[in-house]
Each structure stands twice: as structure tokens, then as C-alpha cells.
Amino acid sequence: MTRTAPRAHTLLRIAAAVLALAAAVLLGAPAAQAHDVLESTDPANGATVAAVPASVVLTFDHTPIGVGTEILVKDPTGTNQADGPAKIVDNNVTQALKPGAPAGTYTVVWRVVSSDSHPIEGTFTFTARAPGSGSTAPGPATGAAATAAAPAPAAAPTGGGWVLWLVIAAAAVLAVVVGAFFVRRALARASEE
Ligand SMILES: [Cu+2]
């Protein structure tokens, strides 16, 4: 009886430690998810292009949440040449520009809500040597973007959900494995005493 008391005490402490570790891993998983990162833009930051494009595209490392997206495309006079709301398709945020937007250096001021629900923002610039083409070019471009936008929202949340569940499952497995290791070590120590 004298030996069971310290052994039970040790096991209780080990169990508490394992539970605390499992909780830390499980609660830490969402916090470890970082903000989405802007990976590239089209036109690229600092690039010079022949003419103002029909749209600018921002590519992130995850699919931003389709709420509160704001992309200003300021021409050399500071006038916003963005035409209509930005469209999010997979990891790409596309902002159409007004037909015939003037040549010069543009500043794109963007703000999106990261897939971890935090707002992120930034700016980039590009220079266009000629104005944007007339209404003929942006017409088919926005039409194609609109049809491409339709299937994406259904697929995107499923992908994000899978990743989250994978992380939780991995954390649970890790917690069990680590817990089993500590318990076995504690039992080995207890039998040595
Ligand atoms: Cu974040």
C-alpha cells in the first residue's frame, strides 16, 4: 500500500501534464494559422506594362474570405479606376478596371479578410505606358471571370475545412502518442523504485 500512493501520485501528475499538453496543442492549432500572404500580383509590383490591363490580380497563399474586400486602383491623378466589386476565385482576387483608364503610374491599395478572419492590407504600384483599351476588351474578360467565379465558392470552404480537421486529427494523434510515451516511462520508473 505504501508503494501505490506515490505511484498513483506520479501517474496523476503525468496525466495532468499530458492533458495540458493536448489542450495546448489543440488550442494552439488555430492560433498557429498565420494570416494569408500576398504571393504575387499581376501586374507585378514595380512593373511597367504596355497598357493599362483590363484587371489587376492579387494572388494569396490561401483563399481570402469574400467579405470586406476593397481594392482601389489609383491612376496618376489619384482617381480610383476600379470597375465594380473585386472577385475572389480560389486564391486570386481580381479587380476589373474601367475601360480607357489613363496611362501612368498606378497605386493599388488593397484590403482583404484573410482566411483566418483577420483583415490584411497593403499597396503595390505599376506603370502603364498606354491607356487601357476601350469597352471591347474588358467585356469578354469580365464575362469569363464571372463564369469562372461560379463554381469556386462551393469548393473553397470544403478545402479549408479539410485542412483544419487534418490539423486537429494530427494534434490528437500526437497528443495520444506523446501521452503513451510519458505514461510508459512513468510506469517503468515506478517499477524501478
Ligand atoms: Cu491572422
PDB file of C-alpha atoms in Angstrom, residues 8-153:
ATOM      1  CA  ALA A   8      -0.712   6.998  -8.228  1.00  0.00           C
ATOM      2  CA  HIS A   9       0.507  10.482  -7.400  1.00  0.00           C
ATOM      3  CA  THR A  10       3.133  10.354 -10.178  1.00  0.00           C
ATOM      4  CA  LEU A  11       0.628   8.996 -12.703  1.00  0.00           C
ATOM      5  CA  LEU A  12      -1.830  11.754 -11.767  1.00  0.00           C
ATOM      6  CA  ARG A  13       0.836  14.395 -12.366  1.00  0.00           C
ATOM      7  CA  ILE A  14       1.799  12.780 -15.679  1.00  0.00           C
ATOM      8  CA  ALA A  15      -1.867  12.615 -16.727  1.00  0.00           C
ATOM      9  CA  ALA A  16      -2.335  16.300 -15.873  1.00  0.00           C
ATOM     10  CA  ALA A  17       0.774  17.188 -17.864  1.00  0.00           C
ATOM     11  CA  VAL A  18      -0.451  15.173 -20.874  1.00  0.00           C
ATOM     12  CA  LEU A  19      -3.890  16.798 -20.688  1.00  0.00           C
ATOM     13  CA  ALA A  20      -2.300  20.252 -20.506  1.00  0.00           C
ATOM     14  CA  LEU A  21      -0.078  19.403 -23.478  1.00  0.00           C
ATOM     15  CA  ALA A  22      -3.036  18.082 -25.503  1.00  0.00           C
ATOM     16  CA  ALA A  23      -5.036  21.229 -24.687  1.00  0.00           C
ATOM     17  CA  ALA A  24      -2.095  23.436 -25.673  1.00  0.00           C
ATOM     18  CA  VAL A  25      -1.713  21.568 -28.981  1.00  0.00           C
ATOM     19  CA  LEU A  26      -5.436  21.654 -29.764  1.00  0.00           C
ATOM     20  CA  LEU A  27      -5.944  25.294 -28.743  1.00  0.00           C
ATOM     21  CA  GLY A  28      -2.667  26.294 -30.357  1.00  0.00           C
ATOM     22  CA  ALA A  29      -3.638  24.878 -33.759  1.00  0.00           C
ATOM     23  CA  PRO A  30      -5.944  27.729 -34.867  1.00  0.00           C
ATOM     24  CA  ALA A  31      -3.623  30.375 -33.406  1.00  0.00           C
ATOM     25  CA  ALA A  32      -0.699  28.911 -35.349  1.00  0.00           C
ATOM     26  CA  GLN A  33      -2.593  29.578 -38.589  1.00  0.00           C
ATOM     27  CA  ALA A  34      -0.970  32.717 -39.930  1.00  0.00           C
ATOM     28  CA  HIS A  35      -2.514  35.479 -41.981  1.00  0.00           C
ATOM     29  CA  ASP A  36      -2.799  34.832 -45.674  1.00  0.00           C
ATOM     30  CA  VAL A  37       0.237  36.130 -47.528  1.00  0.00           C
ATOM     31  CA  LEU A  38       0.148  38.055 -50.811  1.00  0.00           C
ATOM     32  CA  GLU A  39       2.332  35.873 -53.027  1.00  0.00           C
ATOM     33  CA  SER A  40       2.203  37.774 -56.303  1.00  0.00           C
ATOM     34  CA  THR A  41       0.323  40.399 -58.285  1.00  0.00           C
ATOM     35  CA  ASP A  42      -0.447  40.956 -61.965  1.00  0.00           C
ATOM     36  CA  PRO A  43       0.956  43.400 -62.950  1.00  0.00           C
ATOM     37  CA  ALA A  44       3.875  42.712 -60.605  1.00  0.00           C
ATOM     38  CA  ASN A  45       4.884  45.340 -58.048  1.00  0.00           C
ATOM     39  CA  GLY A  46       7.048  47.963 -59.780  1.00  0.00           C
ATOM     40  CA  ALA A  47       6.450  46.504 -63.257  1.00  0.00           C
ATOM     41  CA  THR A  48       5.973  48.562 -66.396  1.00  0.00           C
ATOM     42  CA  VAL A  49       3.316  47.254 -68.789  1.00  0.00           C
ATOM     43  CA  ALA A  50       2.466  48.304 -72.346  1.00  0.00           C
ATOM     44  CA  ALA A  51      -1.070  49.388 -71.497  1.00  0.00           C
ATOM     45  CA  VAL A  52      -3.433  49.568 -68.526  1.00  0.00           C
ATOM     46  CA  PRO A  53      -4.726  45.978 -68.164  1.00  0.00           C
ATOM     47  CA  ALA A  54      -8.423  45.071 -68.079  1.00  0.00           C
ATOM     48  CA  SER A  55      -7.947  43.960 -64.480  1.00  0.00           C
ATOM     49  CA  VAL A  56      -5.386  43.557 -61.696  1.00  0.00           C
ATOM     50  CA  VAL A  57      -4.991  40.208 -59.953  1.00  0.00           C
ATOM     51  CA  LEU A  58      -3.704  39.590 -56.414  1.00  0.00           C
ATOM     52  CA  THR A  59      -2.669  36.009 -55.623  1.00  0.00           C
ATOM     53  CA  PHE A  60      -2.613  34.915 -51.976  1.00  0.00           C
ATOM     54  CA  ASP A  61      -1.407  31.659 -50.389  1.00  0.00           C
ATOM     55  CA  HIS A  62      -4.980  30.877 -49.263  1.00  0.00           C
ATOM     56  CA  THR A  63      -8.469  31.852 -50.378  1.00  0.00           C
ATOM     57  CA  PRO A  64      -9.423  35.125 -48.646  1.00  0.00           C
ATOM     58  CA  ILE A  65     -12.892  35.419 -47.132  1.00  0.00           C
ATOM     59  CA  GLY A  66     -15.280  37.141 -49.571  1.00  0.00           C
ATOM     60  CA  VAL A  67     -16.279  39.860 -47.096  1.00  0.00           C
ATOM     61  CA  GLY A  68     -14.875  43.380 -46.830  1.00  0.00           C
ATOM     62  CA  THR A  69     -12.678  43.065 -49.903  1.00  0.00           C
ATOM     63  CA  GLU A  70     -11.599  46.532 -51.045  1.00  0.00           C
ATOM     64  CA  ILE A  71      -9.205  47.180 -53.912  1.00  0.00           C
ATOM     65  CA  LEU A  72      -8.545  50.747 -55.026  1.00  0.00           C
ATOM     66  CA  VAL A  73      -6.603  51.147 -58.273  1.00  0.00           C
ATOM     67  CA  LYS A  74      -5.498  54.775 -58.259  1.00  0.00           C
ATOM     68  CA  ASP A  75      -4.355  56.372 -61.501  1.00  0.00           C
ATOM     69  CA  PRO A  76      -1.619  59.110 -61.555  1.00  0.00           C
ATOM     70  CA  THR A  77      -4.193  61.744 -60.504  1.00  0.00           C
ATOM     71  CA  GLY A  78      -5.376  59.614 -57.586  1.00  0.00           C
ATOM     72  CA  THR A  79      -8.692  58.724 -59.240  1.00  0.00           C
ATOM     73  CA  ASN A  80      -9.861  55.202 -58.466  1.00  0.00           C
ATOM     74  CA  GLN A  81     -10.127  53.273 -61.768  1.00  0.00           C
ATOM     75  CA  ALA A  82     -11.533  50.097 -60.186  1.00  0.00           C
ATOM     76  CA  ASP A  83     -14.672  48.992 -62.007  1.00  0.00           C
ATOM     77  CA  GLY A  84     -17.194  47.138 -59.842  1.00  0.00           C
ATOM     78  CA  PRO A  85     -16.515  44.814 -56.909  1.00  0.00           C
ATOM     79  CA  ALA A  86     -13.455  42.554 -56.691  1.00  0.00           C
ATOM     80  CA  LYS A  87     -13.988  38.866 -57.445  1.00  0.00           C
ATOM     81  CA  ILE A  88     -12.380  36.086 -55.402  1.00  0.00           C
ATOM     82  CA  VAL A  89     -11.690  32.848 -57.300  1.00  0.00           C
ATOM     83  CA  ASP A  90      -9.615  30.310 -55.377  1.00  0.00           C
ATOM     84  CA  ASN A  91      -6.527  32.235 -54.166  1.00  0.00           C
ATOM     85  CA  ASN A  92      -6.940  35.018 -56.731  1.00  0.00           C
ATOM     86  CA  VAL A  93      -8.614  38.360 -56.107  1.00  0.00           C
ATOM     87  CA  THR A  94      -9.415  40.049 -59.420  1.00  0.00           C
ATOM     88  CA  GLN A  95     -10.336  43.710 -59.701  1.00  0.00           C
ATOM     89  CA  ALA A  96     -11.618  44.904 -63.090  1.00  0.00           C
ATOM     90  CA  LEU A  97     -10.535  48.360 -64.284  1.00  0.00           C
ATOM     91  CA  LYS A  98     -12.570  50.975 -66.114  1.00  0.00           C
ATOM     92  CA  PRO A  99     -12.125  50.847 -69.903  1.00  0.00           C
ATOM     93  CA  GLY A 100      -9.816  53.563 -71.210  1.00  0.00           C
ATOM     94  CA  ALA A 101      -8.099  54.213 -67.866  1.00  0.00           C
ATOM     95  CA  PRO A 102      -5.204  56.678 -68.451  1.00  0.00           C
ATOM     96  CA  ALA A 103      -1.515  55.757 -68.821  1.00  0.00           C
ATOM     97  CA  GLY A 104       0.929  56.392 -65.996  1.00  0.00           C
ATOM     98  CA  THR A 105       1.903  55.031 -62.604  1.00  0.00           C
ATOM     99  CA  TYR A 106      -0.849  53.307 -60.663  1.00  0.00           C
ATOM    100  CA  THR A 107      -1.039  52.618 -56.944  1.00  0.00           C
ATOM    101  CA  VAL A 108      -3.119  49.624 -55.883  1.00  0.00           C
ATOM    102  CA  VAL A 109      -4.375  49.854 -52.307  1.00  0.00           C
ATOM    103  CA  TRP A 110      -5.844  46.538 -51.197  1.00  0.00           C
ATOM    104  CA  ARG A 111      -7.592  45.198 -48.140  1.00  0.00           C
ATOM    105  CA  VAL A 112      -8.951  41.668 -47.844  1.00  0.00           C
ATOM    106  CA  VAL A 113     -10.077  39.481 -44.976  1.00  0.00           C
ATOM    107  CA  SER A 114      -7.558  36.651 -44.523  1.00  0.00           C
ATOM    108  CA  SER A 115      -8.878  33.068 -44.364  1.00  0.00           C
ATOM    109  CA  ASP A 116      -8.047  33.181 -40.605  1.00  0.00           C
ATOM    110  CA  SER A 117     -10.626  36.034 -40.394  1.00  0.00           C
ATOM    111  CA  HIS A 118      -8.053  38.792 -39.774  1.00  0.00           C
ATOM    112  CA  PRO A 119      -8.066  41.777 -42.155  1.00  0.00           C
ATOM    113  CA  ILE A 120      -4.824  42.253 -44.072  1.00  0.00           C
ATOM    114  CA  GLU A 121      -3.820  45.107 -46.345  1.00  0.00           C
ATOM    115  CA  GLY A 122      -1.050  46.510 -48.480  1.00  0.00           C
ATOM    116  CA  THR A 123      -0.150  48.510 -51.566  1.00  0.00           C
ATOM    117  CA  PHE A 124       1.753  47.965 -54.779  1.00  0.00           C
ATOM    118  CA  THR A 125       2.446  50.040 -57.865  1.00  0.00           C
ATOM    119  CA  PHE A 126       2.796  49.509 -61.592  1.00  0.00           C
ATOM    120  CA  THR A 127       3.269  51.776 -64.596  1.00  0.00           C
ATOM    121  CA  ALA A 128       1.300  51.585 -67.848  1.00  0.00           C
ATOM    122  CA  ARG A 129       2.803  53.154 -70.977  1.00  0.00           C
ATOM    123  CA  ALA A 130      -0.578  53.477 -72.727  1.00  0.00           C
ATOM    124  CA  PRO A 131      -4.182  53.854 -71.581  1.00  0.00           C
ATOM    125  CA  GLY A 132      -6.453  50.844 -71.192  1.00  0.00           C
ATOM    126  CA  SER A 133      -8.295  49.621 -74.254  1.00  0.00           C
ATOM    127  CA  GLY A 134     -11.954  50.524 -74.886  1.00  0.00           C
ATOM    128  CA  SER A 135     -15.036  48.705 -73.726  1.00  0.00           C
ATOM    129  CA  THR A 136     -14.493  45.775 -76.180  1.00  0.00           C
ATOM    130  CA  ALA A 137     -11.573  44.204 -74.283  1.00  0.00           C
ATOM    131  CA  PRO A 138     -12.909  44.320 -70.691  1.00  0.00           C
ATOM    132  CA  GLY A 139     -16.315  42.932 -71.805  1.00  0.00           C
ATOM    133  CA  PRO A 140     -15.285  39.316 -72.525  1.00  0.00           C
ATOM    134  CA  ALA A 141     -12.677  39.440 -69.736  1.00  0.00           C
ATOM    135  CA  THR A 142     -15.214  40.224 -67.008  1.00  0.00           C
ATOM    136  CA  GLY A 143     -17.631  37.702 -68.545  1.00  0.00           C
ATOM    137  CA  ALA A 144     -15.033  34.951 -68.312  1.00  0.00           C
ATOM    138  CA  ALA A 145     -14.184  35.957 -64.734  1.00  0.00           C
ATOM    139  CA  ALA A 146     -17.874  35.884 -63.801  1.00  0.00           C
ATOM    140  CA  THR A 147     -18.403  32.336 -65.145  1.00  0.00           C
ATOM    141  CA  ALA A 148     -15.160  31.157 -63.513  1.00  0.00           C
ATOM    142  CA  ALA A 149     -16.292  32.654 -60.192  1.00  0.00           C
ATOM    143  CA  ALA A 150     -19.441  30.481 -60.003  1.00  0.00           C
ATOM    144  CA  PRO A 151     -18.008  27.032 -59.040  1.00  0.00           C
ATOM    145  CA  ALA A 152     -15.198  28.326 -56.807  1.00  0.00           C
ATOM    146  CA  PRO A 153     -17.092  29.397 -53.636  1.00  0.00           C
TER     147      PRO A 153
END
